Short mmCIF file of C-alpha atoms in Angstrom, two decimals:
data_model
loop_
_atom_site.label_atom_id
_atom_site.label_comp_id
_atom_site.label_asym_id
_atom_site.label_seq_id
_atom_site.Cartn_x
_atom_site.Cartn_y
_atom_site.Cartn_z
CA GLN A 154 83.07 55.45 26.73
CA VAL A 155 82.06 52.10 25.23
CA THR A 156 78.78 52.09 23.32
CA LEU A 157 76.89 49.55 21.23
CA VAL A 158 73.80 50.94 19.50
CA GLU A 159 71.42 48.61 17.70
CA SER A 160 69.05 49.77 14.97
CA GLY A 161 66.90 48.36 12.18
CA GLY A 162 64.23 46.59 14.17
CA GLY A 163 60.55 46.99 13.47
CA LEU A 164 57.33 45.28 12.46
CA VAL A 165 57.46 42.87 9.53
CA LYS A 166 55.11 40.29 8.03
CA PRO A 167 55.93 36.56 8.16
CA GLY A 168 58.27 35.71 5.31
CA GLY A 169 59.65 39.23 5.24
CA SER A 170 63.15 40.54 5.89
CA LEU A 171 64.96 42.98 8.14
CA ARG A 172 68.59 44.00 8.52
CA LEU A 173 69.79 44.87 12.01
CA SER A 174 72.85 47.04 12.57
CA CYS A 175 75.02 47.53 15.63
CA ALA A 176 77.33 50.54 15.67
CA ALA A 177 80.22 50.26 18.12
CA SER A 178 82.62 52.79 19.63
CA GLY A 179 85.08 53.13 22.49
CA PHE A 180 87.11 49.96 21.92
CA THR A 181 89.19 48.22 19.26
CA PHE A 182 86.32 46.75 17.27
CA SER A 183 88.42 44.48 15.04
CA SER A 184 89.83 42.65 18.08
CA TYR A 185 86.41 41.61 19.39
CA ALA A 186 84.08 38.79 18.52
CA MET A 187 80.59 40.14 17.84
CA SER A 188 77.31 38.38 18.52
CA TRP A 189 73.57 38.84 18.31
CA TYR A 190 71.35 37.59 21.13
CA ARG A 191 67.59 37.75 21.47
CA GLN A 192 65.08 37.53 24.28
CA ALA A 193 61.32 37.11 24.10
CA PRO A 194 59.05 37.89 27.08
CA GLY A 195 59.14 35.08 29.63
CA LYS A 196 62.02 33.29 27.91
CA GLU A 197 65.76 33.12 28.46
CA ARG A 198 68.12 35.16 26.34
CA GLU A 199 69.60 33.01 23.57
CA LEU A 200 72.57 33.33 21.27
CA VAL A 201 71.45 33.85 17.67
CA ALA A 202 74.72 34.30 15.77
CA SER A 203 78.36 35.14 16.35
CA ILE A 204 81.30 36.20 14.21
CA SER A 205 84.97 36.29 15.13
CA GLY A 206 87.41 39.10 14.57
CA GLY A 207 88.50 38.70 10.97
CA SER A 208 85.23 36.87 10.16
CA ALA A 209 86.96 33.47 9.99
CA MET A 210 84.54 31.76 12.37
CA ILE A 211 80.76 32.18 12.20
CA ASN A 212 78.13 30.30 14.18
CA TYR A 213 74.32 30.29 14.17
CA ALA A 214 71.61 28.90 16.37
CA ASP A 215 69.88 25.94 14.73
CA SER A 216 66.60 27.84 14.75
CA VAL A 217 67.93 30.55 12.41
CA LYS A 218 70.45 28.62 10.31
CA GLY A 219 69.83 29.18 6.62
CA ARG A 220 67.66 32.23 7.24
CA PHE A 221 69.93 34.71 9.07
CA THR A 222 73.36 36.01 8.05
CA ILE A 223 75.80 37.78 10.35
CA SER A 224 78.53 40.01 8.92
CA ARG A 225 80.84 42.80 10.03
CA ASP A 226 82.44 45.88 8.53
CA ASP A 227 85.49 46.78 10.60
CA ALA A 228 86.02 50.04 8.69
CA LYS A 229 82.62 51.17 9.97
CA ASN A 230 82.83 49.50 13.40
CA THR A 231 79.51 47.85 12.62
CA VAL A 232 78.08 44.33 12.79
CA TYR A 233 74.95 43.35 10.86
CA LEU A 234 72.30 40.67 11.06
CA GLN A 235 70.41 40.04 7.83
CA MET A 236 67.14 38.32 8.71
CA ASP A 237 65.22 36.61 5.91
CA SER A 238 62.15 34.36 5.87
CA LEU A 239 61.10 35.73 9.23
CA LYS A 240 58.70 33.75 11.40
CA PRO A 241 56.47 34.86 14.28
CA GLU A 242 58.72 32.93 16.67
CA ASP A 243 61.58 35.28 15.73
CA THR A 244 59.76 38.05 17.61
CA ALA A 245 62.09 39.27 20.38
CA LEU A 246 64.31 42.05 21.61
CA TYR A 247 67.62 41.65 19.79
CA TYR A 248 70.87 42.60 21.54
CA CYS A 249 74.35 43.23 20.20
CA ASN A 250 77.32 41.88 22.17
CA ALA A 251 81.07 42.46 21.92
CA ASN A 252 83.46 40.04 23.61
CA SER A 253 87.22 39.70 23.92
CA ARG A 254 88.76 36.64 25.50
CA TRP A 255 92.15 38.39 25.49
CA TRP A 256 91.02 41.61 27.22
CA LYS A 257 88.34 39.77 29.25
CA ASN A 258 85.72 42.36 28.30
CA ASP A 259 82.02 41.87 27.55
CA TYR A 260 79.82 44.72 26.30
CA TRP A 261 76.09 44.93 25.53
CA GLY A 262 73.81 47.23 23.58
CA GLN A 263 70.35 48.38 24.63
CA GLY A 264 68.46 46.18 22.19
CA THR A 265 66.17 46.68 19.20
CA GLN A 266 62.69 45.19 18.93
CA VAL A 267 61.77 42.82 16.11
CA THR A 268 58.11 41.88 15.74
CA VAL A 269 56.95 39.40 13.10
CA SER A 270 53.19 39.46 12.70
CA SER A 271 50.52 39.59 10.02
#
């Protein structure tokens, strides 16, 4: 049973911070690249950040570069997204994704809501 469970979302003021967590189970976590996506109402889902197995390769969307940090803890089967200097346009449902090119698998969590508003 593969599961990805996001947590840490909530309501925050502009300029504030949140840390999202994604707890994974049911697969070999260290072998998978992990990513965060987000989707706002009426908009397409977009890739926010990704991190390879071993953390050697990290990528960010231009819109969050310098403000967000993705990291992973393989001992805890968890990937994080530290979100600083939040803006109203960051408001979205944030999804965790696990992907393996080798095993050709792609898994998704249920999402956690982030709302940035004063």
